[in-house]
mmCIF file of C-alpha atoms and ligand atoms in Angstrom:
data_model
loop_
_atom_site.group_PDB
_atom_site.id
_atom_site.type_symbol
_atom_site.label_atom_id
_atom_site.label_comp_id
_atom_site.label_asym_id
_atom_site.label_seq_id
_atom_site.Cartn_x
_atom_site.Cartn_y
_atom_site.Cartn_z
ATOM 1 C CA UNK A 29 -137.969 78.561 -31.744
ATOM 2 C CA UNK A 30 -135.930 78.425 -29.025
ATOM 3 C CA UNK A 31 -133.397 75.217 -29.040
ATOM 4 C CA UNK A 32 -132.556 76.155 -25.214
ATOM 5 C CA UNK A 33 -129.601 75.912 -25.032
ATOM 6 C CA UNK A 34 -128.062 79.297 -24.329
ATOM 7 C CA UNK A 35 -125.729 79.107 -21.039
ATOM 8 C CA UNK A 36 -125.132 74.609 -21.344
ATOM 9 C CA UNK A 37 -122.541 73.336 -22.478
ATOM 10 C CA UNK A 38 -121.214 70.272 -25.129
ATOM 11 C CA UNK A 39 -118.450 68.358 -26.454
ATOM 12 C CA UNK A 40 -118.092 68.199 -29.606
ATOM 13 C CA UNK A 41 -115.539 65.361 -30.901
ATOM 14 C CA UNK A 42 -113.992 65.669 -34.612
ATOM 15 C CA UNK A 43 -113.830 69.726 -33.787
ATOM 16 C CA UNK A 44 -111.300 70.456 -35.946
ATOM 17 C CA UNK A 45 -113.058 70.098 -39.199
ATOM 18 C CA UNK A 46 -115.959 69.471 -41.613
ATOM 19 C CA UNK A 47 -119.122 68.528 -39.328
ATOM 20 C CA UNK A 48 -117.443 68.938 -36.348
ATOM 21 C CA UNK A 49 -116.729 71.820 -36.718
ATOM 22 C CA UNK A 50 -119.441 73.596 -38.099
ATOM 23 C CA UNK A 51 -120.728 72.132 -35.209
ATOM 24 C CA UNK A 52 -119.065 73.640 -32.458
ATOM 25 C CA UNK A 53 -119.401 77.229 -34.740
ATOM 26 C CA UNK A 54 -123.696 76.267 -34.237
ATOM 27 C CA UNK A 55 -123.859 75.720 -30.748
ATOM 28 C CA UNK A 56 -121.747 78.261 -29.713
ATOM 29 C CA UNK A 57 -124.507 80.596 -31.783
ATOM 30 C CA UNK A 58 -127.039 79.046 -30.076
ATOM 31 C CA UNK A 59 -124.664 80.656 -26.461
ATOM 32 C CA UNK A 60 -123.532 77.341 -25.444
ATOM 33 C CA UNK A 61 -119.702 77.154 -24.395
ATOM 34 C CA UNK A 62 -118.219 74.197 -26.184
ATOM 35 C CA UNK A 63 -115.241 72.244 -26.001
ATOM 36 C CA UNK A 64 -113.172 70.423 -28.836
ATOM 37 C CA UNK A 65 -110.956 67.737 -29.396
ATOM 38 C CA UNK A 66 -109.123 66.279 -32.162
ATOM 39 C CA UNK A 67 -105.964 64.462 -32.664
ATOM 40 C CA UNK A 68 -103.397 66.672 -34.730
ATOM 41 C CA UNK A 69 -103.120 69.442 -32.118
ATOM 42 C CA UNK A 70 -101.885 72.099 -34.781
ATOM 43 C CA UNK A 71 -105.307 71.937 -36.888
ATOM 44 C CA UNK A 72 -107.106 72.191 -33.798
ATOM 45 C CA UNK A 73 -105.389 75.635 -32.588
ATOM 46 C CA UNK A 74 -106.522 77.029 -35.650
ATOM 47 C CA UNK A 75 -109.739 75.959 -34.645
ATOM 48 C CA UNK A 76 -110.409 77.052 -31.554
ATOM 49 C CA UNK A 77 -108.874 80.804 -33.092
ATOM 50 C CA UNK A 78 -111.375 80.724 -35.516
ATOM 51 C CA UNK A 79 -114.243 79.480 -32.963
ATOM 52 C CA UNK A 80 -113.305 81.891 -30.495
ATOM 53 C CA UNK A 81 -114.794 84.320 -32.312
ATOM 54 C CA UNK A 82 -118.273 83.321 -31.773
ATOM 55 C CA UNK A 83 -118.003 82.318 -28.036
ATOM 56 C CA UNK A 84 -116.497 80.245 -24.665
ATOM 57 C CA UNK A 85 -114.105 77.451 -25.992
ATOM 58 C CA UNK A 86 -112.059 75.053 -24.795
ATOM 59 C CA UNK A 87 -109.705 72.572 -27.125
ATOM 60 C CA UNK A 88 -107.790 69.526 -26.147
ATOM 61 C CA UNK A 89 -105.985 67.268 -28.380
ATOM 62 C CA UNK A 90 -107.288 63.453 -28.574
ATOM 63 C CA UNK A 91 -107.667 60.909 -30.064
ATOM 64 C CA UNK A 92 -111.173 59.320 -28.687
ATOM 65 C CA UNK A 93 -110.252 55.797 -28.737
ATOM 66 C CA UNK A 94 -107.746 56.370 -26.344
ATOM 67 C CA UNK A 95 -109.212 55.742 -23.082
ATOM 68 C CA UNK A 96 -106.638 57.604 -20.797
ATOM 69 C CA UNK A 97 -106.893 60.719 -23.247
ATOM 70 C CA UNK A 98 -110.841 60.898 -23.596
ATOM 71 C CA UNK A 99 -110.515 60.449 -19.136
ATOM 72 C CA UNK A 100 -108.210 63.651 -19.882
ATOM 73 C CA UNK A 101 -110.663 65.595 -21.731
ATOM 74 C CA UNK A 102 -113.311 65.083 -19.375
ATOM 75 C CA UNK A 103 -111.232 66.166 -16.524
ATOM 76 C CA UNK A 104 -110.559 69.562 -18.558
ATOM 77 C CA UNK A 105 -114.281 70.226 -19.208
ATOM 78 C CA UNK A 106 -114.792 69.631 -15.087
ATOM 79 C CA UNK A 107 -112.015 72.098 -14.360
ATOM 80 C CA UNK A 108 -113.511 74.341 -16.960
ATOM 81 C CA UNK A 109 -117.250 74.607 -16.539
ATOM 82 C CA UNK A 110 -118.394 71.597 -14.365
ATOM 83 C CA UNK A 111 -120.665 70.226 -15.900
ATOM 84 C CA UNK A 112 -121.705 68.710 -19.717
ATOM 85 C CA UNK A 113 -125.191 68.966 -21.560
ATOM 86 C CA UNK A 114 -124.433 67.806 -24.562
ATOM 87 C CA UNK A 115 -122.422 64.985 -26.239
ATOM 88 C CA UNK A 116 -121.875 65.060 -30.071
ATOM 89 C CA UNK A 117 -119.596 61.892 -31.098
ATOM 90 C CA UNK A 118 -118.718 63.061 -34.425
ATOM 91 C CA UNK A 119 -114.886 61.806 -34.847
ATOM 92 C CA UNK A 120 -113.594 59.781 -37.322
ATOM 93 C CA UNK A 121 -113.903 58.643 -41.080
ATOM 94 C CA UNK A 122 -114.819 56.165 -43.714
ATOM 95 C CA UNK A 123 -113.043 53.767 -45.166
ATOM 96 C CA UNK A 124 -113.456 52.995 -48.709
ATOM 97 C CA UNK A 125 -112.955 48.815 -49.722
ATOM 98 C CA UNK A 126 -114.680 45.833 -51.048
ATOM 99 C CA UNK A 127 -115.179 42.837 -48.784
ATOM 100 C CA UNK A 128 -112.052 41.193 -51.035
ATOM 101 C CA UNK A 129 -109.719 44.172 -50.959
ATOM 102 C CA UNK A 130 -110.309 44.380 -46.907
ATOM 103 C CA UNK A 131 -107.665 42.511 -44.433
ATOM 104 C CA UNK A 132 -109.022 41.148 -41.054
ATOM 105 C CA UNK A 133 -106.680 44.012 -39.665
ATOM 106 C CA UNK A 134 -109.136 46.711 -41.553
ATOM 107 C CA UNK A 135 -112.265 45.342 -40.108
ATOM 108 C CA UNK A 136 -110.524 45.538 -36.537
ATOM 109 C CA UNK A 137 -109.480 48.818 -36.951
ATOM 110 C CA UNK A 138 -112.749 49.525 -38.509
ATOM 111 C CA UNK A 139 -114.992 48.172 -35.999
ATOM 112 C CA UNK A 140 -112.616 49.387 -33.197
ATOM 113 C CA UNK A 141 -112.902 53.277 -34.515
ATOM 114 C CA UNK A 142 -116.469 53.080 -35.136
ATOM 115 C CA UNK A 143 -117.899 51.769 -32.176
ATOM 116 C CA UNK A 144 -115.439 52.873 -29.687
ATOM 117 C CA UNK A 145 -115.561 56.232 -31.043
ATOM 118 C CA UNK A 146 -118.571 56.236 -29.268
ATOM 119 C CA UNK A 147 -118.216 53.644 -26.073
ATOM 120 C CA UNK A 148 -115.439 55.637 -24.598
ATOM 121 C CA UNK A 149 -116.905 59.123 -24.378
ATOM 122 C CA UNK A 150 -119.725 57.372 -23.981
ATOM 123 C CA UNK A 151 -118.867 56.200 -20.605
ATOM 124 C CA UNK A 152 -116.591 59.293 -19.394
ATOM 125 C CA UNK A 153 -120.101 61.474 -19.802
ATOM 126 C CA UNK A 154 -122.305 59.860 -18.886
ATOM 127 C CA UNK A 155 -122.512 60.591 -15.098
ATOM 128 C CA UNK A 156 -121.829 64.594 -16.083
ATOM 129 C CA UNK A 157 -124.871 63.795 -18.381
ATOM 130 C CA UNK A 158 -126.997 62.527 -16.472
ATOM 131 C CA UNK A 159 -126.752 65.498 -13.864
ATOM 132 C CA UNK A 160 -127.451 68.076 -16.460
ATOM 133 C CA UNK A 161 -131.036 67.258 -15.574
ATOM 134 C CA UNK A 162 -131.623 67.607 -19.515
ATOM 135 C CA UNK A 163 -128.607 65.386 -21.165
ATOM 136 C CA UNK A 164 -128.407 64.508 -24.587
ATOM 137 C CA UNK A 165 -125.709 62.361 -27.433
ATOM 138 C CA UNK A 166 -125.851 63.061 -30.223
ATOM 139 C CA UNK A 167 -124.015 60.219 -32.641
ATOM 140 C CA UNK A 168 -123.130 61.336 -36.308
ATOM 141 C CA UNK A 169 -124.014 58.690 -38.158
ATOM 142 C CA UNK A 170 -123.973 57.078 -42.136
ATOM 143 C CA UNK A 171 -126.525 56.572 -44.602
ATOM 144 C CA UNK A 172 -124.379 53.371 -45.208
ATOM 145 C CA UNK A 173 -125.622 52.372 -41.527
ATOM 146 C CA UNK A 174 -129.550 51.505 -43.628
ATOM 147 C CA UNK A 175 -128.171 51.516 -46.989
ATOM 148 C CA UNK A 176 -124.361 49.981 -47.478
ATOM 149 C CA UNK A 177 -122.635 50.106 -50.318
ATOM 150 C CA UNK A 178 -120.397 47.508 -51.392
ATOM 151 C CA UNK A 179 -116.972 49.834 -52.237
ATOM 152 C CA UNK A 180 -117.867 50.473 -48.458
ATOM 153 C CA UNK A 181 -117.910 47.003 -46.948
ATOM 154 C CA UNK A 182 -116.808 47.818 -43.053
ATOM 155 C CA UNK A 183 -117.288 51.109 -42.892
ATOM 156 C CA UNK A 184 -121.498 49.654 -43.733
ATOM 157 C CA UNK A 185 -121.583 47.386 -41.433
ATOM 158 C CA UNK A 186 -120.409 49.403 -38.603
ATOM 159 C CA UNK A 187 -121.880 51.775 -38.647
ATOM 160 C CA UNK A 188 -125.357 49.862 -38.789
ATOM 161 C CA UNK A 189 -123.889 48.264 -35.935
ATOM 162 C CA UNK A 190 -123.207 51.773 -33.678
ATOM 163 C CA UNK A 191 -127.125 52.335 -34.451
ATOM 164 C CA UNK A 192 -128.566 49.099 -32.525
ATOM 165 C CA UNK A 193 -125.824 50.452 -30.175
ATOM 166 C CA UNK A 194 -127.128 53.496 -29.734
ATOM 167 C CA UNK A 195 -130.657 52.127 -29.748
ATOM 168 C CA UNK A 196 -129.813 50.266 -26.958
ATOM 169 C CA UNK A 197 -128.513 53.014 -25.507
ATOM 170 C CA UNK A 198 -131.549 55.316 -25.654
ATOM 171 C CA UNK A 199 -133.220 53.092 -23.558
ATOM 172 C CA UNK A 200 -130.881 52.514 -20.974
ATOM 173 C CA UNK A 201 -130.124 56.090 -20.155
ATOM 174 C CA UNK A 202 -133.588 56.344 -20.641
ATOM 175 C CA UNK A 203 -134.919 59.105 -18.994
ATOM 176 C CA UNK A 204 -131.634 60.654 -17.667
ATOM 177 C CA UNK A 205 -130.060 61.076 -21.005
ATOM 178 C CA UNK A 206 -131.579 61.326 -24.966
ATOM 179 C CA UNK A 207 -130.001 59.303 -27.027
ATOM 180 C CA UNK A 208 -130.575 60.140 -30.991
ATOM 181 C CA UNK A 209 -128.000 60.426 -34.434
ATOM 182 C CA UNK A 210 -128.255 62.273 -37.377
ATOM 183 C CA UNK A 211 -127.320 59.822 -40.050
ATOM 184 C CA UNK A 212 -125.468 61.866 -43.130
ATOM 185 C CA UNK A 213 -125.292 61.402 -47.093
ATOM 186 C CA UNK A 214 -122.585 62.798 -48.907
ATOM 187 C CA UNK A 215 -121.483 66.439 -47.056
ATOM 188 C CA UNK A 216 -118.489 68.544 -48.154
ATOM 189 C CA UNK A 217 -116.183 68.251 -46.094
ATOM 190 C CA UNK A 218 -112.381 66.800 -45.164
ATOM 191 C CA UNK A 219 -113.206 63.282 -46.247
ATOM 192 C CA UNK A 220 -114.098 64.817 -49.337
ATOM 193 C CA UNK A 221 -111.096 67.246 -49.827
ATOM 194 C CA UNK A 222 -109.430 64.311 -49.334
ATOM 195 C CA UNK A 223 -111.291 62.049 -52.309
ATOM 196 C CA UNK A 224 -111.065 65.475 -54.679
ATOM 197 C CA UNK A 225 -107.332 65.790 -54.268
ATOM 198 C CA UNK A 226 -106.516 61.990 -54.859
ATOM 199 C CA UNK A 227 -108.746 62.052 -57.997
ATOM 200 C CA UNK A 228 -108.215 60.409 -61.377
ATOM 201 C CA UNK A 229 -109.525 63.023 -63.400
ATOM 202 C CA UNK A 230 -106.895 65.812 -62.750
ATOM 203 C CA UNK A 231 -108.385 67.684 -65.293
ATOM 204 C CA UNK A 232 -111.337 68.164 -63.198
ATOM 205 C CA UNK A 233 -112.146 71.573 -61.021
ATOM 206 C CA UNK A 234 -113.064 71.184 -57.193
ATOM 207 C CA UNK A 235 -116.609 72.016 -58.454
ATOM 208 C CA UNK A 236 -117.180 69.900 -61.703
ATOM 209 C CA UNK A 237 -116.070 66.948 -59.401
ATOM 210 C CA UNK A 238 -117.996 67.657 -57.014
ATOM 211 C CA UNK A 239 -120.877 68.073 -59.656
ATOM 212 C CA UNK A 240 -119.753 65.030 -61.026
ATOM 213 C CA UNK A 241 -120.152 62.939 -57.282
ATOM 214 C CA UNK A 242 -123.685 64.412 -56.934
ATOM 215 C CA UNK A 243 -124.780 63.052 -60.475
ATOM 216 C CA UNK A 244 -123.038 60.047 -60.090
ATOM 217 C CA UNK A 245 -124.940 59.216 -56.768
ATOM 218 C CA UNK A 246 -128.157 60.318 -58.401
ATOM 219 C CA UNK A 247 -128.493 62.784 -54.808
ATOM 220 C CA UNK A 248 -132.356 64.255 -56.028
ATOM 221 C CA UNK A 249 -131.199 67.282 -54.339
ATOM 222 C CA UNK A 250 -128.494 67.653 -57.213
ATOM 223 C CA UNK A 251 -125.716 68.498 -54.998
ATOM 224 C CA UNK A 252 -123.606 67.077 -51.824
ATOM 225 C CA UNK A 253 -124.301 68.790 -48.233
ATOM 226 C CA UNK A 254 -122.684 71.294 -46.443
ATOM 227 C CA UNK A 255 -121.054 70.558 -42.432
ATOM 228 C CA UNK A 256 -124.085 73.498 -41.262
ATOM 229 C CA UNK A 257 -126.665 71.927 -42.860
ATOM 230 C CA UNK A 258 -125.451 68.532 -40.741
ATOM 231 C CA UNK A 259 -125.339 70.651 -38.088
ATOM 232 C CA UNK A 260 -128.266 72.438 -37.645
ATOM 233 C CA UNK A 261 -129.446 68.203 -37.113
ATOM 234 C CA UNK A 262 -127.185 68.228 -34.661
ATOM 235 C CA UNK A 263 -128.012 71.522 -32.152
ATOM 236 C CA UNK A 264 -131.181 70.373 -32.834
ATOM 237 C CA UNK A 265 -131.329 66.972 -32.187
ATOM 238 C CA UNK A 266 -129.390 67.705 -28.716
ATOM 239 C CA UNK A 267 -131.551 70.231 -27.700
ATOM 240 C CA UNK A 268 -134.589 70.794 -24.863
ATOM 241 C CA UNK A 269 -136.681 71.296 -28.144
ATOM 242 C CA UNK A 270 -135.996 67.350 -28.871
ATOM 243 C CA UNK A 271 -137.068 66.908 -25.358
ATOM 244 C CA UNK A 272 -139.318 63.583 -26.722
ATOM 245 C CA UNK A 273 -137.135 62.291 -29.304
ATOM 246 C CA UNK A 274 -134.591 59.788 -28.121
ATOM 247 C CA UNK A 275 -133.484 56.316 -29.657
ATOM 248 C CA UNK A 276 -134.119 58.246 -33.023
ATOM 249 C CA UNK A 277 -132.890 59.116 -35.978
ATOM 250 C CA UNK A 278 -132.466 62.061 -38.762
ATOM 251 C CA UNK A 279 -131.172 61.579 -42.161
ATOM 252 C CA UNK A 280 -129.789 64.444 -43.855
ATOM 253 C CA UNK A 281 -128.919 63.246 -47.474
ATOM 254 C CA UNK A 282 -130.188 65.440 -49.482
ATOM 255 C CA UNK A 283 -132.568 63.090 -50.261
ATOM 256 C CA UNK A 284 -130.332 59.767 -50.947
ATOM 257 C CA UNK A 285 -131.849 57.107 -49.207
ATOM 258 C CA UNK A 286 -133.849 54.187 -50.924
ATOM 259 C CA UNK A 287 -135.336 52.903 -48.464
ATOM 260 C CA UNK A 288 -138.854 54.091 -47.046
HETATM 261 P P1 NDP B 7 -113.286 65.796 -41.260
HETATM 262 O O1 NDP B 7 -112.486 65.034 -42.292
HETATM 263 O O2 NDP B 7 -113.613 67.209 -42.080
HETATM 264 O O3 NDP B 7 -113.397 65.406 -39.504
HETATM 265 C C1 NDP B 7 -113.100 64.472 -38.961
HETATM 266 C C2 NDP B 7 -113.018 64.846 -37.537
HETATM 267 O O4 NDP B 7 -112.744 64.183 -36.610
HETATM 268 C C3 NDP B 7 -111.448 65.758 -37.923
HETATM 269 O O5 NDP B 7 -111.453 66.732 -36.752
HETATM 270 C C4 NDP B 7 -110.572 65.037 -37.914
HETATM 271 O O6 NDP B 7 -109.383 65.432 -36.727
HETATM 272 C C5 NDP B 7 -111.067 64.375 -36.158
HETATM 273 N N1 NDP B 7 -111.121 62.391 -35.704
HETATM 274 C C6 NDP B 7 -111.023 61.766 -36.711
HETATM 275 N N2 NDP B 7 -110.304 60.499 -36.316
HETATM 276 C C7 NDP B 7 -110.210 61.040 -34.931
HETATM 277 C C8 NDP B 7 -110.069 59.894 -33.178
HETATM 278 N N3 NDP B 7 -109.641 58.754 -33.701
HETATM 279 N N4 NDP B 7 -110.122 61.044 -32.219
HETATM 280 C C9 NDP B 7 -110.450 62.126 -32.514
HETATM 281 N N5 NDP B 7 -110.849 62.668 -33.224
HETATM 282 C C10 NDP B 7 -110.844 62.319 -34.252
HETATM 283 O O7 NDP B 7 -114.859 64.991 -41.669
HETATM 284 P P2 NDP B 7 -116.284 64.443 -41.772
HETATM 285 O O8 NDP B 7 -116.711 66.301 -41.145
HETATM 286 O O9 NDP B 7 -116.918 64.242 -42.379
HETATM 287 O O10 NDP B 7 -116.527 64.093 -40.746
HETATM 288 C C11 NDP B 7 -117.228 63.729 -39.635
HETATM 289 C C12 NDP B 7 -118.041 62.391 -39.471
HETATM 290 O O11 NDP B 7 -118.821 62.058 -40.259
HETATM 291 C C13 NDP B 7 -116.740 60.868 -39.483
HETATM 292 O O12 NDP B 7 -117.468 60.006 -38.305
HETATM 293 C C14 NDP B 7 -117.615 60.887 -40.693
HETATM 294 O O13 NDP B 7 -116.991 59.225 -41.276
HETATM 295 C C15 NDP B 7 -119.193 61.243 -40.717
HETATM 296 N N6 NDP B 7 -119.539 60.871 -41.846
HETATM 297 C C16 NDP B 7 -118.675 61.854 -42.974
HETATM 298 C C17 NDP B 7 -119.880 62.090 -44.592
HETATM 299 C C18 NDP B 7 -119.496 62.958 -45.295
HETATM 300 O O14 NDP B 7 -119.499 62.589 -46.658
HETATM 301 N N7 NDP B 7 -118.590 64.355 -44.921
HETATM 302 C C19 NDP B 7 -120.535 60.201 -44.716
HETATM 303 C C20 NDP B 7 -120.422 59.971 -43.865
HETATM 304 C C21 NDP B 7 -119.901 59.477 -42.341
HETATM 305 P P3 NDP B 7 -107.715 64.296 -36.296
HETATM 306 O O15 NDP B 7 -107.939 64.100 -37.848
HETATM 307 O O16 NDP B 7 -106.978 65.728 -36.326
HETATM 308 O O17 NDP B 7 -107.748 64.042 -35.376
#
């Protein structure tokens, strides 16, 4: 199947690591030009160098919570290619805390991250996406939106709100821009690397620790997912091959959800 992405332009937020980096690579392999952003300029440059072997990449340091920086990213993309056909809102991370140990400041920070990492970029790129004729937004969201976990209480609530927001936007932007999401389970990435480094049982190797996580979480496919397994779903949802899909989500979780 030809996804129809060749010659088009994508912006991937959080493109220096994990799911965002894998997505940038898949989109380049599909023939897109890809702009990536993240906050850490050094890690971003390393990603740019790696991705440059696959195609035409623009890398720009940008905190998606900083409106002026997002405007700068938009201007850089306009100068570079003058178009944007796909926006992948991926930047972010989860917060481990129960209701008892989440402060008001934590709530405010988490809600701001989850909502404004969508709002700021969509505000900025909507005019270019609308001009594309085949514009699409794909948000990387978590299964927690539908299946909350007590130890990630504010991330779960924020994720659910974001799914609601995306549904509204799918209606508001139709028929010009499709808006969809990929809801992920546990995916091996920078986040899990950090959790592995902070593990209690130091005797476990990375493989043993990941296998224990998969077993404890009862993931039916028996392992965590790989970033490229999410990236392929993002590429499809963001492509003209998904031209009649909007306001929808694909679950990439190895079967982790328990709802129907
Ligand atoms: P990584 O930590 O590997 O990658 C996160 C990326 O986002 C990095 O490039 C990071 O770079 C960037 N980033 C974080 N905050 C910002 C910001 N404010 N502005 C711009 N860039 C930012 O994690 P994942 O690949 O796992 O995460 C991708 C998305 O998937 C996240 O939204 C995450 O919450 C979500 N997710 C992941 C799950 C998993 O199991 N891996 C589960 C559920 C959801 P830098 O720090 O330099 O800014």
